[in-house]
């Protein structure tokens, strides 16, 4: 656990595999985290970091624990992420890991994830954008307000 250190920015070395429970909890100055090649983010790892509102989940992450990012409002999943594997067994795990998220960006190939996969993860309103990469050309598909910018379940 990081105590009495309030960094505004943290970059983890690629050698860090697991972020332990409460490792960065209650760090009010933390605004940015580079997760490097982390594969496990345990329960409440970044809980109550009130200024950490945006996070990017690298493709290496295989597990995200309950309350890991309870202040995050925007989450981006990198290209190649195991987004579907992270949450398909128990879709409510998304809500537990990201209880306050309102925007989800998924950088993926067309075959990796569908809009219905994301919609089924949450019972609250989410803005969803999926960037689909085909032959190294990025096309961002934004769900307009007419089509379902906010999805309620």
JSON list of C-alpha atoms in Angstrom, two decimals:
[
{"chain": "A", "resi": 1, "resn": "UNK", "atom": "CA", "xyz": [0.00, 0.00, 0.00]},
{"chain": "A", "resi": 2, "resn": "UNK", "atom": "CA", "xyz": [1.29, 3.42, -0.94]},
{"chain": "A", "resi": 3, "resn": "UNK", "atom": "CA", "xyz": [1.00, 5.61, 2.16]},
{"chain": "A", "resi": 4, "resn": "UNK", "atom": "CA", "xyz": [1.61, 9.32, 2.57]},
{"chain": "A", "resi": 5, "resn": "UNK", "atom": "CA", "xyz": [2.62, 9.63, -1.05]},
{"chain": "A", "resi": 6, "resn": "UNK", "atom": "CA", "xyz": [0.24, 11.59, -3.21]},
{"chain": "A", "resi": 7, "resn": "UNK", "atom": "CA", "xyz": [1.64, 11.47, -6.75]},
{"chain": "A", "resi": 8, "resn": "UNK", "atom": "CA", "xyz": [-0.37, 13.06, -9.51]},
{"chain": "A", "resi": 9, "resn": "UNK", "atom": "CA", "xyz": [0.96, 10.64, -12.11]},
{"chain": "A", "resi": 10, "resn": "UNK", "atom": "CA", "xyz": [2.16, 7.05, -11.83]},
{"chain": "A", "resi": 11, "resn": "UNK", "atom": "CA", "xyz": [3.75, 4.90, -14.53]},
{"chain": "A", "resi": 12, "resn": "UNK", "atom": "CA", "xyz": [4.17, 1.28, -13.53]},
{"chain": "A", "resi": 13, "resn": "UNK", "atom": "CA", "xyz": [7.16, -0.61, -14.92]},
{"chain": "A", "resi": 14, "resn": "UNK", "atom": "CA", "xyz": [6.35, -3.45, -17.30]},
{"chain": "A", "resi": 15, "resn": "UNK", "atom": "CA", "xyz": [7.63, -5.90, -14.68]},
{"chain": "A", "resi": 16, "resn": "UNK", "atom": "CA", "xyz": [4.58, -5.25, -12.43]},
{"chain": "A", "resi": 17, "resn": "UNK", "atom": "CA", "xyz": [2.13, -8.11, -12.95]},
{"chain": "A", "resi": 18, "resn": "UNK", "atom": "CA", "xyz": [-0.33, -7.57, -10.10]},
{"chain": "A", "resi": 19, "resn": "UNK", "atom": "CA", "xyz": [-1.62, -4.46, -8.36]},
{"chain": "A", "resi": 20, "resn": "UNK", "atom": "CA", "xyz": [-2.54, -5.57, -4.86]},
{"chain": "A", "resi": 21, "resn": "UNK", "atom": "CA", "xyz": [-5.76, -4.64, -3.03]},
{"chain": "A", "resi": 22, "resn": "UNK", "atom": "CA", "xyz": [-5.77, -1.01, -1.85]},
{"chain": "A", "resi": 23, "resn": "UNK", "atom": "CA", "xyz": [-2.32, -0.43, -3.39]},
{"chain": "A", "resi": 24, "resn": "UNK", "atom": "CA", "xyz": [-3.17, 3.11, -4.50]},
{"chain": "A", "resi": 25, "resn": "UNK", "atom": "CA", "xyz": [-6.36, 3.64, -2.49]},
{"chain": "A", "resi": 26, "resn": "UNK", "atom": "CA", "xyz": [-7.20, 7.09, -1.14]},
{"chain": "A", "resi": 27, "resn": "UNK", "atom": "CA", "xyz": [-4.65, 9.00, -3.20]},
{"chain": "A", "resi": 28, "resn": "UNK", "atom": "CA", "xyz": [-6.48, 12.29, -3.80]},
{"chain": "A", "resi": 29, "resn": "UNK", "atom": "CA", "xyz": [-3.76, 13.77, -6.02]},
{"chain": "A", "resi": 30, "resn": "UNK", "atom": "CA", "xyz": [-3.60, 10.84, -8.42]},
{"chain": "A", "resi": 31, "resn": "UNK", "atom": "CA", "xyz": [-4.93, 11.95, -11.82]},
{"chain": "A", "resi": 32, "resn": "UNK", "atom": "CA", "xyz": [-3.11, 9.56, -14.21]},
{"chain": "A", "resi": 33, "resn": "UNK", "atom": "CA", "xyz": [-1.99, 5.94, -14.09]},
{"chain": "A", "resi": 34, "resn": "UNK", "atom": "CA", "xyz": [-0.08, 4.06, -16.78]},
{"chain": "A", "resi": 35, "resn": "UNK", "atom": "CA", "xyz": [-0.68, 0.41, -15.97]},
{"chain": "A", "resi": 36, "resn": "UNK", "atom": "CA", "xyz": [2.24, -0.85, -18.07]},
{"chain": "A", "resi": 37, "resn": "UNK", "atom": "CA", "xyz": [1.82, -4.58, -18.71]},
{"chain": "A", "resi": 38, "resn": "UNK", "atom": "CA", "xyz": [-0.17, -5.35, -15.58]},
{"chain": "A", "resi": 39, "resn": "UNK", "atom": "CA", "xyz": [-2.27, -8.50, -15.76]},
{"chain": "A", "resi": 40, "resn": "UNK", "atom": "CA", "xyz": [-4.23, -8.36, -12.47]},
{"chain": "A", "resi": 41, "resn": "UNK", "atom": "CA", "xyz": [-5.80, -5.37, -10.74]},
{"chain": "A", "resi": 42, "resn": "UNK", "atom": "CA", "xyz": [-7.10, -6.50, -7.37]},
{"chain": "A", "resi": 43, "resn": "UNK", "atom": "CA", "xyz": [-10.09, -5.26, -5.36]},
{"chain": "A", "resi": 44, "resn": "UNK", "atom": "CA", "xyz": [-10.08, -1.54, -4.51]},
{"chain": "A", "resi": 45, "resn": "UNK", "atom": "CA", "xyz": [-6.61, -1.06, -5.99]},
{"chain": "A", "resi": 46, "resn": "UNK", "atom": "CA", "xyz": [-7.45, 2.55, -6.95]},
{"chain": "A", "resi": 47, "resn": "UNK", "atom": "CA", "xyz": [-10.49, 3.09, -4.75]},
{"chain": "A", "resi": 48, "resn": "UNK", "atom": "CA", "xyz": [-11.33, 6.60, -3.64]},
{"chain": "A", "resi": 49, "resn": "UNK", "atom": "CA", "xyz": [-8.76, 8.30, -5.87]},
{"chain": "A", "resi": 50, "resn": "UNK", "atom": "CA", "xyz": [-11.26, 11.09, -6.45]},
{"chain": "A", "resi": 51, "resn": "UNK", "atom": "CA", "xyz": [-9.24, 12.83, -9.18]},
{"chain": "A", "resi": 52, "resn": "UNK", "atom": "CA", "xyz": [-8.60, 9.66, -11.16]},
{"chain": "A", "resi": 53, "resn": "UNK", "atom": "CA", "xyz": [-11.53, 9.96, -13.54]},
{"chain": "A", "resi": 54, "resn": "UNK", "atom": "CA", "xyz": [-10.10, 8.36, -16.69]},
{"chain": "A", "resi": 55, "resn": "UNK", "atom": "CA", "xyz": [-8.16, 5.13, -17.12]},
{"chain": "A", "resi": 56, "resn": "UNK", "atom": "CA", "xyz": [-6.90, 3.03, -20.01]},
{"chain": "A", "resi": 57, "resn": "UNK", "atom": "CA", "xyz": [-6.90, -0.73, -19.52]},
{"chain": "A", "resi": 58, "resn": "UNK", "atom": "CA", "xyz": [-4.02, -2.39, -21.39]},
{"chain": "A", "resi": 59, "resn": "UNK", "atom": "CA", "xyz": [-4.47, -5.54, -23.44]},
{"chain": "A", "resi": 60, "resn": "UNK", "atom": "CA", "xyz": [-2.47, -7.50, -20.85]},
{"chain": "A", "resi": 61, "resn": "UNK", "atom": "CA", "xyz": [-5.12, -7.17, -18.10]},
{"chain": "A", "resi": 62, "resn": "UNK", "atom": "CA", "xyz": [-6.90, -10.45, -17.38]},
{"chain": "A", "resi": 63, "resn": "UNK", "atom": "CA", "xyz": [-8.65, -9.56, -14.12]},
{"chain": "A", "resi": 64, "resn": "UNK", "atom": "CA", "xyz": [-10.12, -6.42, -12.55]},
{"chain": "A", "resi": 65, "resn": "UNK", "atom": "CA", "xyz": [-11.37, -6.65, -8.98]},
{"chain": "A", "resi": 66, "resn": "UNK", "atom": "CA", "xyz": [-14.36, -5.14, -7.25]},
{"chain": "A", "resi": 67, "resn": "UNK", "atom": "CA", "xyz": [-14.17, -1.38, -6.71]},
{"chain": "A", "resi": 68, "resn": "UNK", "atom": "CA", "xyz": [-10.79, -1.25, -8.45]},
{"chain": "A", "resi": 69, "resn": "UNK", "atom": "CA", "xyz": [-11.72, 2.00, -10.18]},
{"chain": "A", "resi": 70, "resn": "UNK", "atom": "CA", "xyz": [-14.65, 3.34, -8.19]},
{"chain": "A", "resi": 71, "resn": "UNK", "atom": "CA", "xyz": [-14.08, 7.00, -9.13]},
{"chain": "A", "resi": 72, "resn": "UNK", "atom": "CA", "xyz": [-13.36, 6.48, -12.82]},
{"chain": "A", "resi": 73, "resn": "UNK", "atom": "CA", "xyz": [-15.93, 7.96, -15.19]},
{"chain": "A", "resi": 74, "resn": "UNK", "atom": "CA", "xyz": [-14.28, 7.11, -18.52]},
{"chain": "A", "resi": 75, "resn": "UNK", "atom": "CA", "xyz": [-12.58, 3.80, -19.31]},
{"chain": "A", "resi": 76, "resn": "UNK", "atom": "CA", "xyz": [-10.76, 2.83, -22.51]},
{"chain": "A", "resi": 77, "resn": "UNK", "atom": "CA", "xyz": [-9.87, -0.76, -23.38]},
{"chain": "A", "resi": 78, "resn": "UNK", "atom": "CA", "xyz": [-6.79, -1.00, -25.61]},
{"chain": "A", "resi": 79, "resn": "UNK", "atom": "CA", "xyz": [-6.69, -2.88, -28.89]},
{"chain": "A", "resi": 80, "resn": "UNK", "atom": "CA", "xyz": [-6.22, -6.56, -28.21]},
{"chain": "A", "resi": 81, "resn": "UNK", "atom": "CA", "xyz": [-7.73, -6.37, -24.73]},
{"chain": "A", "resi": 82, "resn": "UNK", "atom": "CA", "xyz": [-9.52, -9.37, -23.36]},
{"chain": "A", "resi": 83, "resn": "UNK", "atom": "CA", "xyz": [-12.60, -7.23, -22.73]},
{"chain": "A", "resi": 84, "resn": "UNK", "atom": "CA", "xyz": [-15.00, -10.06, -23.48]},
{"chain": "A", "resi": 85, "resn": "UNK", "atom": "CA", "xyz": [-13.07, -12.52, -21.29]},
{"chain": "A", "resi": 86, "resn": "UNK", "atom": "CA", "xyz": [-12.89, -10.03, -18.45]},
{"chain": "A", "resi": 87, "resn": "UNK", "atom": "CA", "xyz": [-16.63, -9.75, -18.09]},
{"chain": "A", "resi": 88, "resn": "UNK", "atom": "CA", "xyz": [-18.43, -12.50, -20.03]},
{"chain": "A", "resi": 89, "resn": "UNK", "atom": "CA", "xyz": [-18.49, -15.01, -17.14]},
{"chain": "A", "resi": 90, "resn": "UNK", "atom": "CA", "xyz": [-20.10, -12.51, -14.81]},
{"chain": "A", "resi": 91, "resn": "UNK", "atom": "CA", "xyz": [-21.31, -9.29, -16.49]},
{"chain": "A", "resi": 92, "resn": "UNK", "atom": "CA", "xyz": [-21.99, -7.68, -13.10]},
{"chain": "A", "resi": 93, "resn": "UNK", "atom": "CA", "xyz": [-18.21, -7.65, -12.56]},
{"chain": "A", "resi": 94, "resn": "UNK", "atom": "CA", "xyz": [-18.08, -4.64, -14.87]},
{"chain": "A", "resi": 95, "resn": "UNK", "atom": "CA", "xyz": [-20.38, -2.73, -12.51]},
{"chain": "A", "resi": 96, "resn": "UNK", "atom": "CA", "xyz": [-18.35, -3.83, -9.52]},
{"chain": "A", "resi": 97, "resn": "UNK", "atom": "CA", "xyz": [-15.02, -2.77, -11.03]},
{"chain": "A", "resi": 98, "resn": "UNK", "atom": "CA", "xyz": [-16.33, 0.50, -12.52]},
{"chain": "A", "resi": 99, "resn": "UNK", "atom": "CA", "xyz": [-19.35, 1.56, -10.44]},
{"chain": "A", "resi": 100, "resn": "UNK", "atom": "CA", "xyz": [-19.29, 5.18, -11.64]},
{"chain": "A", "resi": 101, "resn": "UNK", "atom": "CA", "xyz": [-18.23, 4.85, -15.26]},
{"chain": "A", "resi": 102, "resn": "UNK", "atom": "CA", "xyz": [-20.37, 6.70, -17.78]},
{"chain": "A", "resi": 103, "resn": "UNK", "atom": "CA", "xyz": [-18.24, 6.41, -20.93]},
{"chain": "A", "resi": 104, "resn": "UNK", "atom": "CA", "xyz": [-16.62, 3.31, -22.40]},
{"chain": "A", "resi": 105, "resn": "UNK", "atom": "CA", "xyz": [-14.22, 3.29, -25.34]},
{"chain": "A", "resi": 106, "resn": "UNK", "atom": "CA", "xyz": [-13.18, -0.02, -26.83]},
{"chain": "A", "resi": 107, "resn": "UNK", "atom": "CA", "xyz": [-10.36, -0.16, -29.36]},
{"chain": "A", "resi": 108, "resn": "UNK", "atom": "CA", "xyz": [-10.82, -3.50, -31.02]},
{"chain": "A", "resi": 109, "resn": "UNK", "atom": "CA", "xyz": [-11.14, -5.51, -34.18]},
{"chain": "A", "resi": 110, "resn": "UNK", "atom": "CA", "xyz": [-14.65, -5.94, -35.50]},
{"chain": "A", "resi": 111, "resn": "UNK", "atom": "CA", "xyz": [-14.83, -9.59, -34.47]},
{"chain": "A", "resi": 112, "resn": "UNK", "atom": "CA", "xyz": [-13.72, -9.10, -30.85]},
{"chain": "A", "resi": 113, "resn": "UNK", "atom": "CA", "xyz": [-16.72, -7.37, -29.34]},
{"chain": "A", "resi": 114, "resn": "UNK", "atom": "CA", "xyz": [-20.22, -6.23, -30.23]},
{"chain": "A", "resi": 115, "resn": "UNK", "atom": "CA", "xyz": [-22.30, -3.37, -28.93]},
{"chain": "A", "resi": 116, "resn": "UNK", "atom": "CA", "xyz": [-24.65, -5.88, -27.30]},
{"chain": "A", "resi": 117, "resn": "UNK", "atom": "CA", "xyz": [-21.70, -7.25, -25.28]},
{"chain": "A", "resi": 118, "resn": "UNK", "atom": "CA", "xyz": [-21.19, -3.83, -23.71]},
{"chain": "A", "resi": 119, "resn": "UNK", "atom": "CA", "xyz": [-24.86, -3.07, -23.25]},
{"chain": "A", "resi": 120, "resn": "UNK", "atom": "CA", "xyz": [-25.36, -6.33, -21.36]},
{"chain": "A", "resi": 121, "resn": "UNK", "atom": "CA", "xyz": [-22.65, -5.37, -18.87]},
{"chain": "A", "resi": 122, "resn": "UNK", "atom": "CA", "xyz": [-24.42, -2.51, -17.23]},
{"chain": "A", "resi": 123, "resn": "UNK", "atom": "CA", "xyz": [-27.86, -1.63, -15.99]},
{"chain": "A", "resi": 124, "resn": "UNK", "atom": "CA", "xyz": [-27.15, 2.09, -16.06]},
{"chain": "A", "resi": 125, "resn": "UNK", "atom": "CA", "xyz": [-26.69, 4.69, -18.75]},
{"chain": "A", "resi": 126, "resn": "UNK", "atom": "CA", "xyz": [-23.43, 4.52, -20.67]},
{"chain": "A", "resi": 127, "resn": "UNK", "atom": "CA", "xyz": [-22.00, 6.41, -23.59]},
{"chain": "A", "resi": 128, "resn": "UNK", "atom": "CA", "xyz": [-20.31, 3.86, -25.80]},
{"chain": "A", "resi": 129, "resn": "UNK", "atom": "CA", "xyz": [-17.79, 4.37, -28.57]},
{"chain": "A", "resi": 130, "resn": "UNK", "atom": "CA", "xyz": [-16.13, 1.52, -30.37]},
{"chain": "A", "resi": 131, "resn": "UNK", "atom": "CA", "xyz": [-13.07, 2.15, -32.48]},
{"chain": "A", "resi": 132, "resn": "UNK", "atom": "CA", "xyz": [-12.81, -0.62, -35.04]},
{"chain": "A", "resi": 133, "resn": "UNK", "atom": "CA", "xyz": [-9.43, -1.24, -36.59]},
{"chain": "A", "resi": 134, "resn": "UNK", "atom": "CA", "xyz": [-9.39, -2.79, -40.06]},
{"chain": "A", "resi": 135, "resn": "UNK", "atom": "CA", "xyz": [-6.14, -3.03, -41.98]},
{"chain": "A", "resi": 136, "resn": "UNK", "atom": "CA", "xyz": [-4.57, -0.35, -39.75]},
{"chain": "A", "resi": 137, "resn": "UNK", "atom": "CA", "xyz": [-7.29, 2.15, -40.59]},
{"chain": "A", "resi": 138, "resn": "UNK", "atom": "CA", "xyz": [-9.21, 3.38, -37.58]},
{"chain": "A", "resi": 139, "resn": "UNK", "atom": "CA", "xyz": [-12.88, 4.19, -37.91]},
{"chain": "A", "resi": 140, "resn": "UNK", "atom": "CA", "xyz": [-14.66, 5.33, -34.81]},
{"chain": "A", "resi": 141, "resn": "UNK", "atom": "CA", "xyz": [-18.26, 4.29, -34.57]},
{"chain": "A", "resi": 142, "resn": "UNK", "atom": "CA", "xyz": [-20.12, 6.62, -32.24]},
{"chain": "A", "resi": 143, "resn": "UNK", "atom": "CA", "xyz": [-23.63, 5.71, -31.24]},
{"chain": "A", "resi": 144, "resn": "UNK", "atom": "CA", "xyz": [-25.64, 8.84, -31.84]},
{"chain": "A", "resi": 145, "resn": "UNK", "atom": "CA", "xyz": [-28.30, 10.09, -29.47]},
{"chain": "A", "resi": 146, "resn": "UNK", "atom": "CA", "xyz": [-30.92, 9.01, -32.00]},
{"chain": "A", "resi": 147, "resn": "UNK", "atom": "CA", "xyz": [-29.60, 5.46, -32.10]},
{"chain": "A", "resi": 148, "resn": "UNK", "atom": "CA", "xyz": [-28.68, 4.95, -28.44]},
{"chain": "A", "resi": 149, "resn": "UNK", "atom": "CA", "xyz": [-26.01, 7.29, -27.17]},
{"chain": "A", "resi": 150, "resn": "UNK", "atom": "CA", "xyz": [-27.32, 6.47, -23.75]},
{"chain": "A", "resi": 151, "resn": "UNK", "atom": "CA", "xyz": [-28.36, 2.91, -23.19]},
{"chain": "A", "resi": 152, "resn": "UNK", "atom": "CA", "xyz": [-30.66, 2.06, -20.32]},
{"chain": "A", "resi": 153, "resn": "UNK", "atom": "CA", "xyz": [-31.25, -1.44, -19.12]}
]
